[in-house]
C-alpha cells in the first residue's frame, strides 16, 4: 500500500535536498576572490531560498526523533537562509562566519539525507503490508505518543502531587492510620485545623466528628424554619424532651449536655433537642435504635408521628413539632 502523506513528504525532502545543494553552490561562489553578482544572480539566489523555506515545513514534519539536537540542526536551515540576505551579504561575512555557516550547512545536509533514507525505508515497508494493518500501526503509534506526552506532561506531575497531598490530608485520617488532632491544641493551628475538618466533612468524610460544641455551632448552626423566631420552649415541652433525651442517649458518651431550641411563628412551632456524642458510630446506633425507643415511650400515634430523630455526623437531633407540616419545615432547616 501507499501512504500519500508519506509520499508527499519524501518528494518534498528530495526537492529540499536539491535546493540545499544549489544554495551551497552559491555560498561556494561567494568565497571566490573577485567574484561579482548581478541582479539575475540575486534573483536566482532568492528563488532557491524561497523554495527551501516552502519545503521546510514538510521536512520538519517528517522528523520523528524530537530530541533537542536534531530539532536545532533542522531549524538551522532556516537560520542560515535568513542570515544570507543577499549574495553580496554573504561575500562580506568574515572567515569565522563563513566557517560556521559551512558547518551548519553540512550538518543539515546529513540530516536531510538521513530523513530521506528513513522515509524511503518506510515507503518500501508499507508496500509490503495491507492498508488495514497500516491503520492499526498508526493508531498504535498515536496511542504510544499520547501516553509518552502525558507521562512527561505537567498535568501528570500536578496530578501525582495532588494525589500525594490528598493521601496525606484525607486518606490517612480516613483509614485511621494517622490523625491531626494535636493541631487542635494550639491557638496558631486550631482555626486552620477546624476549617480543614469542615472541608473534609463536606467532601470526602461526611461522618467526620465534631469535636466540640463550638465547632458544631460554628459550622452547623441551627437556623430553624424560615421566618420562625427562637424563643424559650414552654414548660410542658421542655419536660417532655428532658424525659426522652436521657433514654435516647443512655450508654453514649456525650460532649457536654444536650440542648433545646424552640422555634415558633404564630401557632406554628417546633422544638429541637440536639446532642453531641463522642463518635459517629455511636450516633448511627442512636439514629437506628431511637425510633423503637420512641415507640415504647408513646403509644398515641398522634404524638409519635410528630417526634423524629435525625443525625449529622456525631450530632443527634430529636424534633418535636405541632404538625407534620411544621415537622417537615424544621427537618429541612437542620444542618446537612
mmCIF file of C-alpha atoms in Angstrom:
data_model
loop_
_atom_site.group_PDB
_atom_site.id
_atom_site.type_symbol
_atom_site.label_atom_id
_atom_site.label_comp_id
_atom_site.label_asym_id
_atom_site.label_seq_id
_atom_site.Cartn_x
_atom_site.Cartn_y
_atom_site.Cartn_z
ATOM 1 C CA UNK A 1 0.000 0.000 0.000
ATOM 2 C CA UNK A 2 0.960 3.660 -0.295
ATOM 3 C CA UNK A 3 0.669 6.494 2.198
ATOM 4 C CA UNK A 4 0.030 9.670 0.204
ATOM 5 C CA UNK A 5 1.281 11.943 3.003
ATOM 6 C CA UNK A 6 4.470 9.897 3.316
ATOM 7 C CA UNK A 7 4.970 10.031 -0.449
ATOM 8 C CA UNK A 8 4.483 13.793 -0.426
ATOM 9 C CA UNK A 9 6.949 14.269 2.443
ATOM 10 C CA UNK A 10 9.538 12.155 0.646
ATOM 11 C CA UNK A 11 9.121 14.146 -2.574
ATOM 12 C CA UNK A 12 9.429 17.462 -0.698
ATOM 13 C CA UNK A 13 12.508 16.294 1.188
ATOM 14 C CA UNK A 14 14.201 15.282 -2.072
ATOM 15 C CA UNK A 15 13.395 18.711 -3.549
ATOM 16 C CA UNK A 16 14.720 20.357 -0.390
ATOM 17 C CA UNK A 17 17.986 18.441 -0.694
ATOM 18 C CA UNK A 18 18.464 19.614 -4.291
ATOM 19 C CA UNK A 19 17.778 23.236 -3.340
ATOM 20 C CA UNK A 20 20.048 22.925 -0.323
ATOM 21 C CA UNK A 21 22.868 21.722 -2.617
ATOM 22 C CA UNK A 22 22.122 24.583 -5.022
ATOM 23 C CA UNK A 23 22.267 27.005 -2.083
ATOM 24 C CA UNK A 24 25.715 25.638 -1.203
ATOM 25 C CA UNK A 25 26.928 26.276 -4.737
ATOM 26 C CA UNK A 26 26.025 29.954 -4.345
ATOM 27 C CA UNK A 27 27.847 30.102 -0.983
ATOM 28 C CA UNK A 28 30.930 28.496 -2.510
ATOM 29 C CA UNK A 29 30.946 31.109 -5.298
ATOM 30 C CA UNK A 30 30.806 33.849 -2.688
ATOM 31 C CA UNK A 31 34.201 32.670 -1.420
ATOM 32 C CA UNK A 32 35.837 33.174 -4.826
ATOM 33 C CA UNK A 33 38.030 36.245 -4.932
ATOM 34 C CA UNK A 34 36.871 38.941 -7.324
ATOM 35 C CA UNK A 35 33.529 37.242 -7.956
ATOM 36 C CA UNK A 36 30.696 39.674 -8.704
ATOM 37 C CA UNK A 37 26.947 39.060 -8.750
ATOM 38 C CA UNK A 38 24.335 40.839 -10.830
ATOM 39 C CA UNK A 39 20.597 41.214 -10.438
ATOM 40 C CA UNK A 40 19.839 37.898 -12.162
ATOM 41 C CA UNK A 41 22.162 36.070 -9.759
ATOM 42 C CA UNK A 42 20.452 37.622 -6.780
ATOM 43 C CA UNK A 43 17.034 36.689 -8.197
ATOM 44 C CA UNK A 44 18.076 33.043 -8.647
ATOM 45 C CA UNK A 45 19.513 33.003 -5.121
ATOM 46 C CA UNK A 46 16.266 34.435 -3.734
ATOM 47 C CA UNK A 47 14.250 31.763 -5.602
ATOM 48 C CA UNK A 48 16.359 28.963 -4.097
ATOM 49 C CA UNK A 49 15.924 30.410 -0.620
ATOM 50 C CA UNK A 50 12.154 30.711 -1.144
ATOM 51 C CA UNK A 51 11.918 27.069 -2.226
ATOM 52 C CA UNK A 52 13.864 25.970 0.869
ATOM 53 C CA UNK A 53 11.504 27.938 3.125
ATOM 54 C CA UNK A 54 8.426 26.476 1.374
ATOM 55 C CA UNK A 55 9.650 22.873 1.621
ATOM 56 C CA UNK A 56 10.928 23.161 5.173
ATOM 57 C CA UNK A 57 7.584 22.505 6.922
ATOM 58 C CA UNK A 58 7.088 19.177 5.163
ATOM 59 C CA UNK A 59 10.667 18.181 6.045
ATOM 60 C CA UNK A 60 10.213 19.215 9.679
ATOM 61 C CA UNK A 61 7.004 17.173 9.978
ATOM 62 C CA UNK A 62 8.914 14.106 8.760
ATOM 63 C CA UNK A 63 11.323 14.194 11.709
ATOM 64 C CA UNK A 64 10.366 11.508 14.229
ATOM 65 C CA UNK A 65 13.369 11.920 16.539
ATOM 66 C CA UNK A 66 12.419 15.026 18.506
ATOM 67 C CA UNK A 67 15.492 15.391 20.685
ATOM 68 C CA UNK A 68 16.888 18.873 21.155
ATOM 69 C CA UNK A 69 19.991 18.412 18.990
ATOM 70 C CA UNK A 70 18.075 17.111 15.966
ATOM 71 C CA UNK A 71 15.494 19.904 16.194
ATOM 72 C CA UNK A 72 18.244 22.526 16.490
ATOM 73 C CA UNK A 73 20.011 21.146 13.405
ATOM 74 C CA UNK A 74 16.771 21.169 11.419
ATOM 75 C CA UNK A 75 15.930 24.731 12.433
ATOM 76 C CA UNK A 76 19.428 25.878 11.499
ATOM 77 C CA UNK A 77 18.365 25.512 7.834
ATOM 78 C CA UNK A 78 16.049 28.489 8.198
ATOM 79 C CA UNK A 79 18.601 30.377 10.281
ATOM 80 C CA UNK A 80 21.286 30.014 7.613
ATOM 81 C CA UNK A 81 18.873 31.042 4.865
ATOM 82 C CA UNK A 82 17.599 34.057 6.829
ATOM 83 C CA UNK A 83 21.176 35.249 7.566
ATOM 84 C CA UNK A 84 22.067 35.044 3.861
ATOM 85 C CA UNK A 85 20.042 38.060 2.817
ATOM 86 C CA UNK A 86 21.889 38.644 -0.468
ATOM 87 C CA UNK A 87 24.894 37.096 -2.163
ATOM 88 C CA UNK A 88 26.753 40.360 -1.522
ATOM 89 C CA UNK A 89 25.857 39.995 2.173
ATOM 90 C CA UNK A 90 27.473 36.550 2.232
ATOM 91 C CA UNK A 91 30.581 37.931 0.488
ATOM 92 C CA UNK A 92 31.029 40.468 3.280
ATOM 93 C CA UNK A 93 30.958 37.789 6.010
ATOM 94 C CA UNK A 94 34.118 37.077 7.986
ATOM 95 C CA UNK A 95 36.071 33.860 7.638
ATOM 96 C CA UNK A 96 34.706 32.682 11.019
ATOM 97 C CA UNK A 97 31.108 33.394 9.958
ATOM 98 C CA UNK A 98 31.562 31.528 6.701
ATOM 99 C CA UNK A 99 33.154 28.600 8.521
ATOM 100 C CA UNK A 100 30.225 28.430 10.931
ATOM 101 C CA UNK A 101 27.748 28.544 8.030
ATOM 102 C CA UNK A 102 29.647 25.771 6.259
ATOM 103 C CA UNK A 103 29.443 23.539 9.357
ATOM 104 C CA UNK A 104 25.722 24.221 9.832
ATOM 105 C CA UNK A 105 25.047 23.556 6.152
ATOM 106 C CA UNK A 106 26.905 20.233 6.299
ATOM 107 C CA UNK A 107 25.093 19.044 9.478
ATOM 108 C CA UNK A 108 21.727 19.961 7.932
ATOM 109 C CA UNK A 109 22.706 18.199 4.691
ATOM 110 C CA UNK A 110 23.400 14.981 6.611
ATOM 111 C CA UNK A 111 20.094 15.294 8.479
ATOM 112 C CA UNK A 112 18.050 15.782 5.286
ATOM 113 C CA UNK A 113 19.756 12.754 3.750
ATOM 114 C CA UNK A 114 19.003 10.750 6.877
ATOM 115 C CA UNK A 115 15.316 11.716 6.802
ATOM 116 C CA UNK A 116 15.082 10.816 3.110
ATOM 117 C CA UNK A 117 16.592 7.395 3.834
ATOM 118 C CA UNK A 118 14.128 6.838 6.682
ATOM 119 C CA UNK A 119 11.168 7.826 4.503
ATOM 120 C CA UNK A 120 12.331 5.548 1.698
ATOM 121 C CA UNK A 121 12.595 2.622 4.105
ATOM 122 C CA UNK A 122 9.116 3.337 5.428
ATOM 123 C CA UNK A 123 7.761 3.604 1.891
ATOM 124 C CA UNK A 124 9.285 0.221 0.994
ATOM 125 C CA UNK A 125 7.902 -1.335 4.166
ATOM 126 C CA UNK A 126 4.401 -0.048 3.501
ATOM 127 C CA UNK A 127 4.465 -1.501 0.007
ATOM 128 C CA UNK A 128 4.562 -4.961 1.610
ATOM 129 C CA UNK A 129 1.675 -4.593 4.075
ATOM 130 C CA UNK A 130 -2.103 -4.271 3.868
ATOM 131 C CA UNK A 131 -3.959 -0.964 4.421
ATOM 132 C CA UNK A 132 -5.738 -2.385 7.498
ATOM 133 C CA UNK A 133 -2.510 -3.370 9.196
ATOM 134 C CA UNK A 134 -1.055 0.048 8.440
ATOM 135 C CA UNK A 135 -4.034 1.836 10.008
ATOM 136 C CA UNK A 136 -3.658 -0.282 13.136
ATOM 137 C CA UNK A 137 0.035 0.589 13.309
ATOM 138 C CA UNK A 138 -0.768 4.289 13.005
ATOM 139 C CA UNK A 139 -3.347 4.033 15.800
ATOM 140 C CA UNK A 140 -0.836 2.216 17.998
ATOM 141 C CA UNK A 141 1.855 4.818 17.306
ATOM 142 C CA UNK A 142 -0.521 7.680 18.102
ATOM 143 C CA UNK A 143 -1.618 5.996 21.335
ATOM 144 C CA UNK A 144 2.003 5.450 22.328
ATOM 145 C CA UNK A 145 2.816 9.089 21.576
ATOM 146 C CA UNK A 146 -0.167 10.265 23.622
ATOM 147 C CA UNK A 147 0.934 8.156 26.598
ATOM 148 C CA UNK A 148 4.502 9.443 26.364
ATOM 149 C CA UNK A 149 3.272 13.036 26.135
ATOM 150 C CA UNK A 150 1.082 12.577 29.204
ATOM 151 C CA UNK A 151 3.872 10.889 31.190
ATOM 152 C CA UNK A 152 6.117 13.884 30.564
ATOM 153 C CA UNK A 153 3.377 16.493 30.923
ATOM 154 C CA UNK A 154 2.844 18.945 33.740
ATOM 155 C CA UNK A 155 -0.697 17.606 34.109
ATOM 156 C CA UNK A 156 0.611 14.235 35.297
ATOM 157 C CA UNK A 157 3.096 15.824 37.659
ATOM 158 C CA UNK A 158 0.368 18.043 39.109
ATOM 159 C CA UNK A 159 -1.969 15.032 39.440
ATOM 160 C CA UNK A 160 0.661 12.993 41.292
ATOM 161 C CA UNK A 161 1.374 15.869 43.680
ATOM 162 C CA UNK A 162 -2.364 16.346 44.278
ATOM 163 C CA UNK A 163 -2.832 12.617 44.958
ATOM 164 C CA UNK A 164 0.032 12.758 47.446
ATOM 165 C CA UNK A 165 -1.494 15.727 49.258
ATOM 166 C CA UNK A 166 -4.947 14.105 49.370
ATOM 167 C CA UNK A 167 -3.458 10.834 50.630
ATOM 168 C CA UNK A 168 -1.737 12.611 53.499
ATOM 169 C CA UNK A 169 -4.566 15.023 54.272
ATOM 170 C CA UNK A 170 -7.582 12.744 53.730
ATOM 171 C CA UNK A 171 -6.532 9.132 53.202
ATOM 172 C CA UNK A 172 -4.505 8.648 56.386
ATOM 173 C CA UNK A 173 -7.223 10.020 58.738
ATOM 174 C CA UNK A 174 -9.983 8.217 56.786
ATOM 175 C CA UNK A 175 -8.368 4.815 57.331
ATOM 176 C CA UNK A 176 -7.351 5.532 60.904
ATOM 177 C CA UNK A 177 -3.623 5.435 60.143
ATOM 178 C CA UNK A 178 -2.916 8.914 61.433
ATOM 179 C CA UNK A 179 -4.848 11.983 62.542
ATOM 180 C CA UNK A 180 -4.075 15.629 63.067
ATOM 181 C CA UNK A 181 -5.989 16.131 66.315
ATOM 182 C CA UNK A 182 -2.897 17.547 68.005
ATOM 183 C CA UNK A 183 -3.272 20.662 65.802
ATOM 184 C CA UNK A 184 -6.473 21.479 67.706
ATOM 185 C CA UNK A 185 -4.495 22.040 70.902
ATOM 186 C CA UNK A 186 -2.554 25.063 69.694
ATOM 187 C CA UNK A 187 -4.115 28.509 69.086
ATOM 188 C CA UNK A 188 -1.921 29.078 65.997
ATOM 189 C CA UNK A 189 -3.195 25.940 64.223
ATOM 190 C CA UNK A 190 -6.654 25.461 65.748
ATOM 191 C CA UNK A 191 -8.524 27.618 63.227
ATOM 192 C CA UNK A 192 -6.835 26.005 60.190
ATOM 193 C CA UNK A 193 -7.481 22.577 61.702
ATOM 194 C CA UNK A 194 -11.212 23.265 62.187
ATOM 195 C CA UNK A 195 -11.577 24.685 58.663
ATOM 196 C CA UNK A 196 -9.794 21.624 57.275
ATOM 197 C CA UNK A 197 -12.157 19.283 59.128
ATOM 198 C CA UNK A 198 -15.149 21.248 57.829
ATOM 199 C CA UNK A 199 -13.905 20.918 54.222
ATOM 200 C CA UNK A 200 -13.263 17.190 54.664
ATOM 201 C CA UNK A 201 -16.700 16.723 56.230
ATOM 202 C CA UNK A 202 -18.337 18.464 53.278
ATOM 203 C CA UNK A 203 -16.424 16.396 50.722
ATOM 204 C CA UNK A 204 -14.738 13.057 51.380
ATOM 205 C CA UNK A 205 -15.666 12.399 55.030
ATOM 206 C CA UNK A 206 -19.292 13.410 55.768
ATOM 207 C CA UNK A 207 -19.269 11.438 59.051
ATOM 208 C CA UNK A 208 -16.202 13.154 60.487
ATOM 209 C CA UNK A 209 -16.935 14.003 64.125
ATOM 210 C CA UNK A 210 -17.456 17.475 65.547
ATOM 211 C CA UNK A 211 -15.065 17.637 68.493
ATOM 212 C CA UNK A 212 -16.748 20.439 70.452
ATOM 213 C CA UNK A 213 -19.938 22.427 70.714
ATOM 214 C CA UNK A 214 -18.062 25.498 69.468
ATOM 215 C CA UNK A 215 -17.057 23.722 66.264
ATOM 216 C CA UNK A 216 -20.557 22.333 65.757
ATOM 217 C CA UNK A 217 -22.373 25.625 66.291
ATOM 218 C CA UNK A 218 -19.873 27.486 64.080
ATOM 219 C CA UNK A 219 -20.084 25.167 61.084
ATOM 220 C CA UNK A 220 -23.558 23.645 61.564
ATOM 221 C CA UNK A 221 -25.722 26.244 63.336
ATOM 222 C CA UNK A 222 -29.444 25.630 63.916
ATOM 223 C CA UNK A 223 -31.361 28.235 61.912
ATOM 224 C CA UNK A 224 -34.889 26.885 62.191
ATOM 225 C CA UNK A 225 -37.617 27.171 59.531
ATOM 226 C CA UNK A 226 -37.733 30.426 57.526
ATOM 227 C CA UNK A 227 -39.334 33.341 59.445
ATOM 228 C CA UNK A 228 -39.602 31.266 62.642
ATOM 229 C CA UNK A 229 -38.328 33.029 65.733
ATOM 230 C CA UNK A 230 -36.243 31.473 68.523
ATOM 231 C CA UNK A 231 -37.972 31.530 71.902
ATOM 232 C CA UNK A 232 -37.801 29.530 75.110
ATOM 233 C CA UNK A 233 -39.679 26.234 74.935
ATOM 234 C CA UNK A 234 -42.868 26.074 77.039
ATOM 235 C CA UNK A 235 -42.501 24.172 80.316
ATOM 236 C CA UNK A 236 -44.515 21.057 79.302
ATOM 237 C CA UNK A 237 -42.482 20.671 76.098
ATOM 238 C CA UNK A 238 -39.202 21.098 77.995
ATOM 239 C CA UNK A 239 -40.292 18.452 80.482
ATOM 240 C CA UNK A 240 -41.254 16.059 77.679
ATOM 241 C CA UNK A 241 -37.935 16.467 75.827
ATOM 242 C CA UNK A 242 -35.982 16.173 79.088
ATOM 243 C CA UNK A 243 -37.738 12.869 79.657
ATOM 244 C CA UNK A 244 -37.000 11.494 76.190
ATOM 245 C CA UNK A 245 -33.366 12.557 75.683
ATOM 246 C CA UNK A 246 -31.778 10.642 78.584
ATOM 247 C CA UNK A 247 -33.407 7.458 77.298
ATOM 248 C CA UNK A 248 -32.104 8.011 73.772
ATOM 249 C CA UNK A 249 -28.599 8.879 74.954
ATOM 250 C CA UNK A 250 -28.283 6.119 77.535
ATOM 251 C CA UNK A 251 -24.961 4.317 77.178
ATOM 252 C CA UNK A 252 -23.455 7.048 74.980
ATOM 253 C CA UNK A 253 -20.506 9.269 75.867
ATOM 254 C CA UNK A 254 -21.644 12.840 75.321
ATOM 255 C CA UNK A 255 -19.748 16.057 74.655
ATOM 256 C CA UNK A 256 -21.330 18.342 77.232
ATOM 257 C CA UNK A 257 -25.078 18.337 77.909
ATOM 258 C CA UNK A 258 -27.748 18.140 75.234
ATOM 259 C CA UNK A 259 -29.543 21.404 74.379
ATOM 260 C CA UNK A 260 -33.046 22.551 73.491
ATOM 261 C CA UNK A 261 -34.204 25.158 70.990
ATOM 262 C CA UNK A 262 -37.818 26.137 70.351
ATOM 263 C CA UNK A 263 -38.922 27.791 67.078
ATOM 264 C CA UNK A 264 -42.296 29.484 66.634
ATOM 265 C CA UNK A 265 -44.314 31.555 64.162
ATOM 266 C CA UNK A 266 -47.874 32.325 65.178
ATOM 267 C CA UNK A 267 -49.477 28.992 66.097
ATOM 268 C CA UNK A 268 -46.748 27.067 64.264
ATOM 269 C CA UNK A 269 -43.919 25.725 66.392
ATOM 270 C CA UNK A 270 -41.261 23.060 66.690
ATOM 271 C CA UNK A 271 -38.654 22.114 69.293
ATOM 272 C CA UNK A 272 -35.264 20.606 68.570
ATOM 273 C CA UNK A 273 -33.263 18.745 71.208
ATOM 274 C CA UNK A 274 -29.730 18.167 69.996
ATOM 275 C CA UNK A 275 -26.728 16.399 71.445
ATOM 276 C CA UNK A 276 -23.139 15.657 70.526
ATOM 277 C CA UNK A 277 -21.832 12.181 71.237
ATOM 278 C CA UNK A 278 -18.158 11.233 71.020
ATOM 279 C CA UNK A 279 -18.315 9.057 67.907
ATOM 280 C CA UNK A 280 -20.303 8.981 64.685
ATOM 281 C CA UNK A 281 -20.625 5.218 65.103
ATOM 282 C CA UNK A 282 -22.500 5.775 68.359
ATOM 283 C CA UNK A 283 -24.653 8.454 66.709
ATOM 284 C CA UNK A 284 -25.605 5.992 63.958
ATOM 285 C CA UNK A 285 -26.634 3.472 66.600
ATOM 286 C CA UNK A 286 -28.895 6.029 68.290
ATOM 287 C CA UNK A 287 -30.387 7.022 64.943
ATOM 288 C CA UNK A 288 -31.112 3.357 64.204
ATOM 289 C CA UNK A 289 -32.427 2.296 67.633
ATOM 290 C CA UNK A 290 -34.115 5.599 68.530
ATOM 291 C CA UNK A 291 -37.441 5.028 66.722
ATOM 292 C CA UNK A 292 -38.029 1.804 68.702
ATOM 293 C CA UNK A 293 -37.332 3.653 71.951
ATOM 294 C CA UNK A 294 -39.855 6.336 70.999
ATOM 295 C CA UNK A 295 -42.413 3.670 70.022
ATOM 296 C CA UNK A 296 -42.084 2.227 73.503
ATOM 297 C CA UNK A 297 -42.484 5.626 75.181
ATOM 298 C CA UNK A 298 -45.510 6.849 73.209
ATOM 299 C CA UNK A 299 -48.461 4.652 72.332
ATOM 300 C CA UNK A 300 -50.519 7.559 70.996
ATOM 301 C CA UNK A 301 -49.867 7.674 67.191
ATOM 302 C CA UNK A 302 -50.696 11.404 67.004
ATOM 303 C CA UNK A 303 -47.893 12.181 69.438
ATOM 304 C CA UNK A 304 -45.483 9.673 67.972
ATOM 305 C CA UNK A 305 -45.739 10.978 64.371
ATOM 306 C CA UNK A 306 -44.516 14.454 65.405
ATOM 307 C CA UNK A 307 -41.347 13.068 67.019
ATOM 308 C CA UNK A 308 -38.498 12.354 64.567
ATOM 309 C CA UNK A 309 -34.829 11.536 65.072
ATOM 310 C CA UNK A 310 -32.142 12.855 62.722
ATOM 311 C CA UNK A 311 -28.344 12.866 62.606
ATOM 312 C CA UNK A 312 -25.401 14.738 61.084
ATOM 313 C CA UNK A 313 -22.014 13.120 61.754
ATOM 314 C CA UNK A 314 -21.938 12.691 65.549
ATOM 315 C CA UNK A 315 -24.785 15.179 66.198
ATOM 316 C CA UNK A 316 -28.198 13.746 67.173
ATOM 317 C CA UNK A 317 -31.443 15.712 66.642
ATOM 318 C CA UNK A 318 -34.818 14.976 68.182
ATOM 319 C CA UNK A 319 -37.517 17.133 66.582
ATOM 320 C CA UNK A 320 -40.952 17.649 68.156
ATOM 321 C CA UNK A 321 -43.397 19.690 66.045
ATOM 322 C CA UNK A 322 -47.002 20.811 66.428
ATOM 323 C CA UNK A 323 -47.983 19.478 62.974
ATOM 324 C CA UNK A 324 -46.429 17.305 60.304
ATOM 325 C CA UNK A 325 -46.009 20.404 58.131
ATOM 326 C CA UNK A 326 -44.051 22.130 60.905
ATOM 327 C CA UNK A 327 -42.007 18.937 61.210
ATOM 328 C CA UNK A 328 -41.043 18.910 57.520
ATOM 329 C CA UNK A 329 -40.044 22.572 57.547
ATOM 330 C CA UNK A 330 -37.895 22.051 60.642
ATOM 331 C CA UNK A 331 -36.201 18.916 59.312
ATOM 332 C CA UNK A 332 -35.339 20.705 56.059
ATOM 333 C CA UNK A 333 -33.678 23.511 58.049
ATOM 334 C CA UNK A 334 -31.388 21.236 60.067
ATOM 335 C CA UNK A 335 -27.647 21.091 59.249
ATOM 336 C CA UNK A 336 -26.734 18.720 56.446
#
